Coordinates of C-alpha atoms in Angstrom, one line a residue:
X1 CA -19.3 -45.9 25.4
X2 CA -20.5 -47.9 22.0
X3 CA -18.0 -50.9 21.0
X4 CA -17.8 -48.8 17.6
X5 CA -16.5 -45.3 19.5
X6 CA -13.8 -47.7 21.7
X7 CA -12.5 -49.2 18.6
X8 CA -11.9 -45.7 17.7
X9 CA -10.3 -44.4 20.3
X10 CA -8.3 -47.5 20.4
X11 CA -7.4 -46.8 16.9
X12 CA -6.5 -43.0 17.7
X13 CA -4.2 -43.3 20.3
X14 CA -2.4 -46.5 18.8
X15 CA -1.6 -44.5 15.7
X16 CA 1.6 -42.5 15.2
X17 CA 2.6 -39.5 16.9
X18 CA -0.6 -39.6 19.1
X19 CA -0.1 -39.4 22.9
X20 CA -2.6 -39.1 25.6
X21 CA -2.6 -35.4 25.1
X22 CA -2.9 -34.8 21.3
X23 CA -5.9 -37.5 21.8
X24 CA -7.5 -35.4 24.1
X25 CA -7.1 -32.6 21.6
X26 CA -7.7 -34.3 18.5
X27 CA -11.0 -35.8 19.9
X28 CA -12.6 -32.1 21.4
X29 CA -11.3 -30.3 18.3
X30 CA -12.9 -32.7 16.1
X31 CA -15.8 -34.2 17.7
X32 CA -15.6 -38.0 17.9
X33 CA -12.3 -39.9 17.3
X34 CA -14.0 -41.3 14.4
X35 CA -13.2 -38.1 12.7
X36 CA -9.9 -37.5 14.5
X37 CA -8.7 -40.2 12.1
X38 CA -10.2 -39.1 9.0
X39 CA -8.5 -35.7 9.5
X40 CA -4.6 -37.5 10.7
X41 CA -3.2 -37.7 7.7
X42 CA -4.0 -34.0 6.4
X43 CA -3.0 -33.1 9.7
X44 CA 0.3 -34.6 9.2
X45 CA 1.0 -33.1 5.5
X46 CA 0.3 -29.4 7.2
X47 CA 2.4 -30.0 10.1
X48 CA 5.8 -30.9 8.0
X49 CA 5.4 -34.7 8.4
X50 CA 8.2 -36.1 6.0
X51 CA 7.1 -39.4 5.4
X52 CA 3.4 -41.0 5.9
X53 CA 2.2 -41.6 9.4
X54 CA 1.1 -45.1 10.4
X55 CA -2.8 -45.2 11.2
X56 CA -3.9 -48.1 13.4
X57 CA -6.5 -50.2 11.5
X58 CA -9.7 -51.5 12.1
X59 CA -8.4 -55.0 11.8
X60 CA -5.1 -54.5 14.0
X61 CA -7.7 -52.9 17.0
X62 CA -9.9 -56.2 16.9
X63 CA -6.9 -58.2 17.1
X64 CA -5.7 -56.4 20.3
X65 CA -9.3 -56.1 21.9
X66 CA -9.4 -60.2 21.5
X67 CA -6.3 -61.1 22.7
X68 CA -7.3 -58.8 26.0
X69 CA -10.3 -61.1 26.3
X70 CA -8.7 -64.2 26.0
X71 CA -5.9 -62.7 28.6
X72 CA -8.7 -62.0 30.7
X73 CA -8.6 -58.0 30.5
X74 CA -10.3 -55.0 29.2
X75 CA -10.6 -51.7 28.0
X76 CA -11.6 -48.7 30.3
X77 CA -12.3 -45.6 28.7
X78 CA -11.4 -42.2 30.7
X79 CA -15.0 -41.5 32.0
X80 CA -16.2 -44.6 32.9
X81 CA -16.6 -45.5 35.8
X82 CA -13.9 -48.3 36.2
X83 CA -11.0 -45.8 35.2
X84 CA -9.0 -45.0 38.5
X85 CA -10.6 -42.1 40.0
X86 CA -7.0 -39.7 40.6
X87 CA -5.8 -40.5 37.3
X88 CA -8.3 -38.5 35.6
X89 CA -7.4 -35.5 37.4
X90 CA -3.5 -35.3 35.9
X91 CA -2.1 -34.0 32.7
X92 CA -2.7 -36.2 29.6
X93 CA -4.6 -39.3 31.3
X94 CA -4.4 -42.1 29.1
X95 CA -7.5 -42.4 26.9
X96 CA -7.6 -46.1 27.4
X97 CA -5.9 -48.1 29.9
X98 CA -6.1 -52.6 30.0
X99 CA -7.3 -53.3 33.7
X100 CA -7.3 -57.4 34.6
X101 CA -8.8 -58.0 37.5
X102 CA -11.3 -56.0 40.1
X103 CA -12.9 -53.3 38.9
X104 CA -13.5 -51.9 42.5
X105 CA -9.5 -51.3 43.6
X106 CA -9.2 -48.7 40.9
X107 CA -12.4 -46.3 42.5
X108 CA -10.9 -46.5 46.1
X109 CA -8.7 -44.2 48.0
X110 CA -4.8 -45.0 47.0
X111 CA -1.1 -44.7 47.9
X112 CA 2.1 -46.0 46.1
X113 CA 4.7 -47.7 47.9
X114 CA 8.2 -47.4 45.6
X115 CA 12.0 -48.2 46.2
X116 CA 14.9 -49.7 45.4
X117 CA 14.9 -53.8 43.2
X118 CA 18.1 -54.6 45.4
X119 CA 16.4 -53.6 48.7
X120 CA 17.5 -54.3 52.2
X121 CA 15.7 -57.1 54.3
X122 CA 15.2 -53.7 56.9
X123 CA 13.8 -52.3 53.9
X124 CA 11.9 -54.9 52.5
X125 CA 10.0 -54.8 56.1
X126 CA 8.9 -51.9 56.3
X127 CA 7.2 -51.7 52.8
X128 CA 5.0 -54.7 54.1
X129 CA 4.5 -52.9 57.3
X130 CA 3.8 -50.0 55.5
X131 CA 1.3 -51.3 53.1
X132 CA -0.5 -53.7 56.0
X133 CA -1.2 -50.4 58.1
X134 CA -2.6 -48.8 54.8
X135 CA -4.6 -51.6 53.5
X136 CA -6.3 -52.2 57.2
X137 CA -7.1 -48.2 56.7
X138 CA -8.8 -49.1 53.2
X139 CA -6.3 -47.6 51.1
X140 CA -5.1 -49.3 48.0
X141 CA -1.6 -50.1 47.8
X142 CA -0.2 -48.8 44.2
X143 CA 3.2 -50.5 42.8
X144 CA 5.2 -51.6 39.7
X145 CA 5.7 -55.3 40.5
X146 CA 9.2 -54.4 40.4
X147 CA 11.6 -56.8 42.6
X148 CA 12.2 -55.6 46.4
X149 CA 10.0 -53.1 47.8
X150 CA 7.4 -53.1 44.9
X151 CA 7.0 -56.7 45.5
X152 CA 7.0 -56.6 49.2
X153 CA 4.2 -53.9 49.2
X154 CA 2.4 -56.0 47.1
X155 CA 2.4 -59.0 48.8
X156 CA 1.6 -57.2 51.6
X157 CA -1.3 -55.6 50.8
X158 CA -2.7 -59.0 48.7
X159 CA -5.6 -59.0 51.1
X160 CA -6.7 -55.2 51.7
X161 CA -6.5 -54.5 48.0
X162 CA -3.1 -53.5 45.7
X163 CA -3.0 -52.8 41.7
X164 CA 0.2 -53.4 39.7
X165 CA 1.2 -50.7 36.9
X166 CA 2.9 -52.0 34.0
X167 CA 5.8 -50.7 31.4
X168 CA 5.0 -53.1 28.9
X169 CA 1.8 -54.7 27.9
X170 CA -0.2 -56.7 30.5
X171 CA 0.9 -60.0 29.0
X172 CA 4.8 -58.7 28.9
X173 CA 5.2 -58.9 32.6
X174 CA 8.4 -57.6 33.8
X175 CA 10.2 -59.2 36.2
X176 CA 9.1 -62.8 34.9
X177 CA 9.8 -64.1 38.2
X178 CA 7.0 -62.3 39.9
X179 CA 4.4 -63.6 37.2
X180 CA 2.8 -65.7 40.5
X181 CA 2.7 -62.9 42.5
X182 CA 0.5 -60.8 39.3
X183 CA -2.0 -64.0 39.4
X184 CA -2.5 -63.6 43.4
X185 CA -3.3 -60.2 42.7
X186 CA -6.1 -60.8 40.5
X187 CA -7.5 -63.7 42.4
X188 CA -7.1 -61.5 45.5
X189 CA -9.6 -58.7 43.5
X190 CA -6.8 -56.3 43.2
X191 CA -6.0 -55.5 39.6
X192 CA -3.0 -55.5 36.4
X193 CA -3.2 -51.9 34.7
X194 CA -1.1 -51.0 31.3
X195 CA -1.8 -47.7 28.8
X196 CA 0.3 -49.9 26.9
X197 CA -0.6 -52.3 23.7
X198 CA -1.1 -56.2 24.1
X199 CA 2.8 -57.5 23.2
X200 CA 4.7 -54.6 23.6
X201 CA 7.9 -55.6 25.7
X202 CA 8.8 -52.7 28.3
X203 CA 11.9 -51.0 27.5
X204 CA 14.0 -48.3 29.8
X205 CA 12.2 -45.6 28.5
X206 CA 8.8 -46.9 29.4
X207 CA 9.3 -46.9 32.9
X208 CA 9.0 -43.4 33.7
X209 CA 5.9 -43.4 31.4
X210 CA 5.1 -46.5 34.1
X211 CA 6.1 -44.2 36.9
X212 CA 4.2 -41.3 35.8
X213 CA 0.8 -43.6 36.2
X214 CA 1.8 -44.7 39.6
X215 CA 2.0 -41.4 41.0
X216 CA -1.0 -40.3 38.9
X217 CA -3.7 -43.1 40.1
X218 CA -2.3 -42.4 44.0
X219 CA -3.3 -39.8 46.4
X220 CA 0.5 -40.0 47.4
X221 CA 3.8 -41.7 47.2
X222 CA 6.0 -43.3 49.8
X223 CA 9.4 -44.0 48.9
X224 CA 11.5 -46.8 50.8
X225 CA 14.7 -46.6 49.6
X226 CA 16.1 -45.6 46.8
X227 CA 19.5 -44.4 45.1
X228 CA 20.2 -40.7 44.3
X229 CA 19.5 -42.2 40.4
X230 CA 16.5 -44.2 40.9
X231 CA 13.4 -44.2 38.7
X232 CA 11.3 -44.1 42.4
X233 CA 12.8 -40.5 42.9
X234 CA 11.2 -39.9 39.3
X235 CA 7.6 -41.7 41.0
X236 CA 8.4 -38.6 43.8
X237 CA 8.8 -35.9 41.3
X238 CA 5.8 -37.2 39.1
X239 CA 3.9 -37.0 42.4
X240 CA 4.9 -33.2 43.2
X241 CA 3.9 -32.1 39.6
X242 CA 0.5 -34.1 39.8
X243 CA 0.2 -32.4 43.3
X244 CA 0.8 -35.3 44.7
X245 CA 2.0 -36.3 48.7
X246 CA 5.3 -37.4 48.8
X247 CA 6.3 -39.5 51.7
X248 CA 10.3 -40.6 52.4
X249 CA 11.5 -43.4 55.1
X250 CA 14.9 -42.1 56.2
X251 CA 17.9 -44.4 56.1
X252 CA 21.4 -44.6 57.3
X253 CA 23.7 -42.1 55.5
X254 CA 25.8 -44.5 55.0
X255 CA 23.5 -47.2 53.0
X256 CA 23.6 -45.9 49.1
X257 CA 20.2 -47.1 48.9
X258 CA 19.1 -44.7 51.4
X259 CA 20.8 -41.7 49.5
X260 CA 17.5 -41.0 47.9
X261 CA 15.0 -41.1 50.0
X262 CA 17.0 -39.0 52.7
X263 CA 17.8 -36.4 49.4
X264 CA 14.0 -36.7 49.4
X265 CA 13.8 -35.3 53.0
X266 CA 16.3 -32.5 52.4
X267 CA 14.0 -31.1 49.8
X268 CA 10.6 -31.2 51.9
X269 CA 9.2 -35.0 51.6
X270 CA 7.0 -35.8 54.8
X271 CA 9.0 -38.1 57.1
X272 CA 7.1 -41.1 58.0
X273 CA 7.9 -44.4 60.1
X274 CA 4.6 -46.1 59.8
X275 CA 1.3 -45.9 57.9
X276 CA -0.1 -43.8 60.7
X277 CA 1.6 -40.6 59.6
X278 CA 0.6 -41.7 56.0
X279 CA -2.6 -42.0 56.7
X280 CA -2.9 -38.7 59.1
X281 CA -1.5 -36.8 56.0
X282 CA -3.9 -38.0 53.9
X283 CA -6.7 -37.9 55.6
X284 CA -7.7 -34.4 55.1
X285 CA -8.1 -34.5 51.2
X286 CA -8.9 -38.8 50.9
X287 CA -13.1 -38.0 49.4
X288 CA -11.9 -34.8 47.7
X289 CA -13.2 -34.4 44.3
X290 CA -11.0 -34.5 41.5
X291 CA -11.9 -32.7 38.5
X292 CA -11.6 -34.9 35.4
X293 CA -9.7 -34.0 32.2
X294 CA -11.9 -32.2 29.3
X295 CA -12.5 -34.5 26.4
X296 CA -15.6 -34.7 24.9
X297 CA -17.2 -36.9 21.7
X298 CA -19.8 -34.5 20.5
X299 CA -19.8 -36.4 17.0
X300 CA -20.0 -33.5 15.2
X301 CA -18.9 -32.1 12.1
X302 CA -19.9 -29.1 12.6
X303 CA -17.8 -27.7 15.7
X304 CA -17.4 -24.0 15.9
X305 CA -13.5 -24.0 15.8
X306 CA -10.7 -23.6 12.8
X307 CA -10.1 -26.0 10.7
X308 CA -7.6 -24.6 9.0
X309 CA -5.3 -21.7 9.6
X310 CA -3.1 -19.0 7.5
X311 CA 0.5 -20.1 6.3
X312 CA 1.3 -16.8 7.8
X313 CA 0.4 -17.9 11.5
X314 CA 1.9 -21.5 10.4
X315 CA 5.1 -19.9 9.9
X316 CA 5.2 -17.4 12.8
X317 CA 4.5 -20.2 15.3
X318 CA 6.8 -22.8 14.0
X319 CA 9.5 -19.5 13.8
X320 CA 8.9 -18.7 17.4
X321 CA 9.4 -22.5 18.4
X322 CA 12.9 -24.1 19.4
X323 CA 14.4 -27.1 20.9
X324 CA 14.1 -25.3 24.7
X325 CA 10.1 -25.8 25.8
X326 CA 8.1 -22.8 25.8
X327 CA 4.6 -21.8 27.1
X328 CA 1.7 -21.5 25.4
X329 CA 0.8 -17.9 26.7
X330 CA 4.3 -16.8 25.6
X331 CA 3.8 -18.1 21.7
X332 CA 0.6 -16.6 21.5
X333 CA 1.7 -13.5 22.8
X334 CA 4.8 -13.6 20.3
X335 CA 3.1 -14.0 17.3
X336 CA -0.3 -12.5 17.6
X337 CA -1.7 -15.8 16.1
X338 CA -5.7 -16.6 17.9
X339 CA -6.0 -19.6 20.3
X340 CA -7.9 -21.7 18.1
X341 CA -5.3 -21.1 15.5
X342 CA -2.2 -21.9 17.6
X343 CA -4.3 -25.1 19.1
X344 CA -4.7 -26.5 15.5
X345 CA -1.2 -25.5 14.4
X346 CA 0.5 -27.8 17.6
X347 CA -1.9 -30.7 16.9
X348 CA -0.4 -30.5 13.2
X349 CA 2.9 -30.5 14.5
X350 CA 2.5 -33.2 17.1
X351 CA 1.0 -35.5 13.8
X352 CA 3.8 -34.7 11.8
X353 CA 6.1 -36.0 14.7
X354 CA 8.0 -32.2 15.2
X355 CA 6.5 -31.5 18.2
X356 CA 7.4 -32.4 21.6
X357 CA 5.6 -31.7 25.1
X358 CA 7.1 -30.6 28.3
X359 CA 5.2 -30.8 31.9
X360 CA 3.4 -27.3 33.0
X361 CA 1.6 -27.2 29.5
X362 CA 5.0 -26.3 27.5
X363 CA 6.3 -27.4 24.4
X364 CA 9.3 -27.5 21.8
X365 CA 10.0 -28.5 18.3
X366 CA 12.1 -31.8 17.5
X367 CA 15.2 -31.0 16.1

């Protein structure tokens, strides 16, 4: 990829209303996300947008891609050949993702370790004997930095290999008392990761965001406990939707913190004890190809689909939309409106802001 064509993808997907999944779908429809952003703003006037939408600027890039060099970090483009290798197989991989440290950690075979931030000593143990028996088995360790078991797995796994997903921005680390244990990672060769921009500080809401890229750059998740309300049972479900393992330790029924995990087990987790029965799981599909997400920068103008569409099939689509998601097969077959028509008509919606996407492909309007 050209330093001009990661500016503007960097530009694309920092602009308004533009998630990993809209870029992917901005950037085929169109060609090159060069001309994604020329065509935003119309975009957003067709789709309802009330108000202008913000579009990232040349100058406001730069500024992000230096402060990632002077933090040490850099820009991997979906494609390349640093981008973790599971991640591009799930839905709406993040265009871009900041990786500090070894390049090497994100191409290998990988498991998450999750659980709870007030975990047991018990538990505490068996994340590092968890992630020890992985790592000597070659297998990446995969955490959030998190206090109690995320750290422990880290720490664990220093030596063998381990990356560290973040909510915030790679230089907005979260716990700040664990900003030690993110410099032994990348002195160890293991690696920082963030989809997120340079100074944004995580907030609630961007840790299931977090989660979701756990699961996604894992070939499985182990979860060592974890409350009935926990954002590692959302890691588990991310992992079941991405087709994910999901691995459980069972706990006492009468520790709160094992409420979770042993839910986990009621609902068909694989029981495991030790990184053996990880590892025997796994083992069947660790080299298995994973077919990457479709986005291609063709550059041109030229492309052989709509660029515009009828106000009739404008309003029929927005008419069959509601607040409850709804597949795509079921709007087209609703409203009679062409593929290429209804794909156009959702990316102007998702500009304008009225558009909001549900797992399996579905999607709703904003009310």
């Amino acid at each position: 990829m050209t330093d001009a064509s990661r500016l503007a993808w960097l530009r694309l997907i920092r602009s308004d209303n533009v998630g990993p999944v809209t870029f992917r779908q901005l950037v085929n429809h169109f060609g090159s996300a060069a001309n994604a952003l020329d065509a935003l703003p119309e975009l957003a006037r067709r789709g309802g947008a009330r108000a202008r939408i913000r579009i990232a600027g040349l100058d406001e890039v730069e500024r992000e891609m230096a402060i990632a060099r002077a933090f040490g970090a850099r820009f991997v483009a979906l494609g390349e050949e640093d981008y973790p290798a599971r991640l591009v197989a799930v839905e709406g991989p993040p265009p871009l993702l900041a990786i500090k440290g070894g390049s090497g950690v994100c191409r290998r075979p990988a498991v998450a370790i999750v659980g709870a931030r007030n975990a047991s000593l018990a538990g505490r143990k068996m994340a590092a004997i968890l992630a020890r028996g992985l790592g000597e088995a070659a297998f990446v360790v995969v955490s959030g930095l998190a206090r109690g078991i995320d750290a422990s797995a880290h720490e664990a796994s220093l030596d063998t290999g381990t990356i560290a997903v973040f909510a915030g921005g790679l230089d907005r680390l979260y716990p700040p008392e664990n900003a030690g244990l993110a410099d032994r990672i990348v002195e160890a060769g293991g690696a920082l990761i963030s989809e997120m921009p340079f100074g944004w500080e995580p907030r609630a809401r961007d840790f299931p965001r977090r989660n979701r890229l756990i699961s996604g750059v894992s070939l499985g998740v182990a979860v060592v406990e974890a409350a009935l309300r926990s954002g590692s049972l959302h890691t588990a479900r991310f992992a079941a939707e991405q087709g994910r393992e999901v691995f459980a330790v069972p706990g006492s029924p009468l520790d709160p913190r094992a409420e979770g995990t042993n839910d986990l087990l009621r609902n068909g987790a694989t029981l495991v004890t030790c990184a053996a029965h990880v590892i025997e799981a796994l083992s069947p599909i660790v080299g298995r190809r994973f077919e990457p997400a479709t986005m291609a920068e063709t550059g041109d103008d030229e492309l052989d689909r709509p660029l515009d569409v009828p106000e009739s099939a404008r309003r029929r689509v927005v008419e069959a939309l509601g607040p409850t998601p709804v597949a795509i097969d079921e709007i087209l077959r609703a409203t009679g409106v062409r593929p290429g028509e209804l794909h156009l008509i959702l990316m102007e919606l998702a500009i304008a802001g009225r558009l909001e996407r549900h797992g399996g492909g579905r999607v709703g309007l904003v009310m």
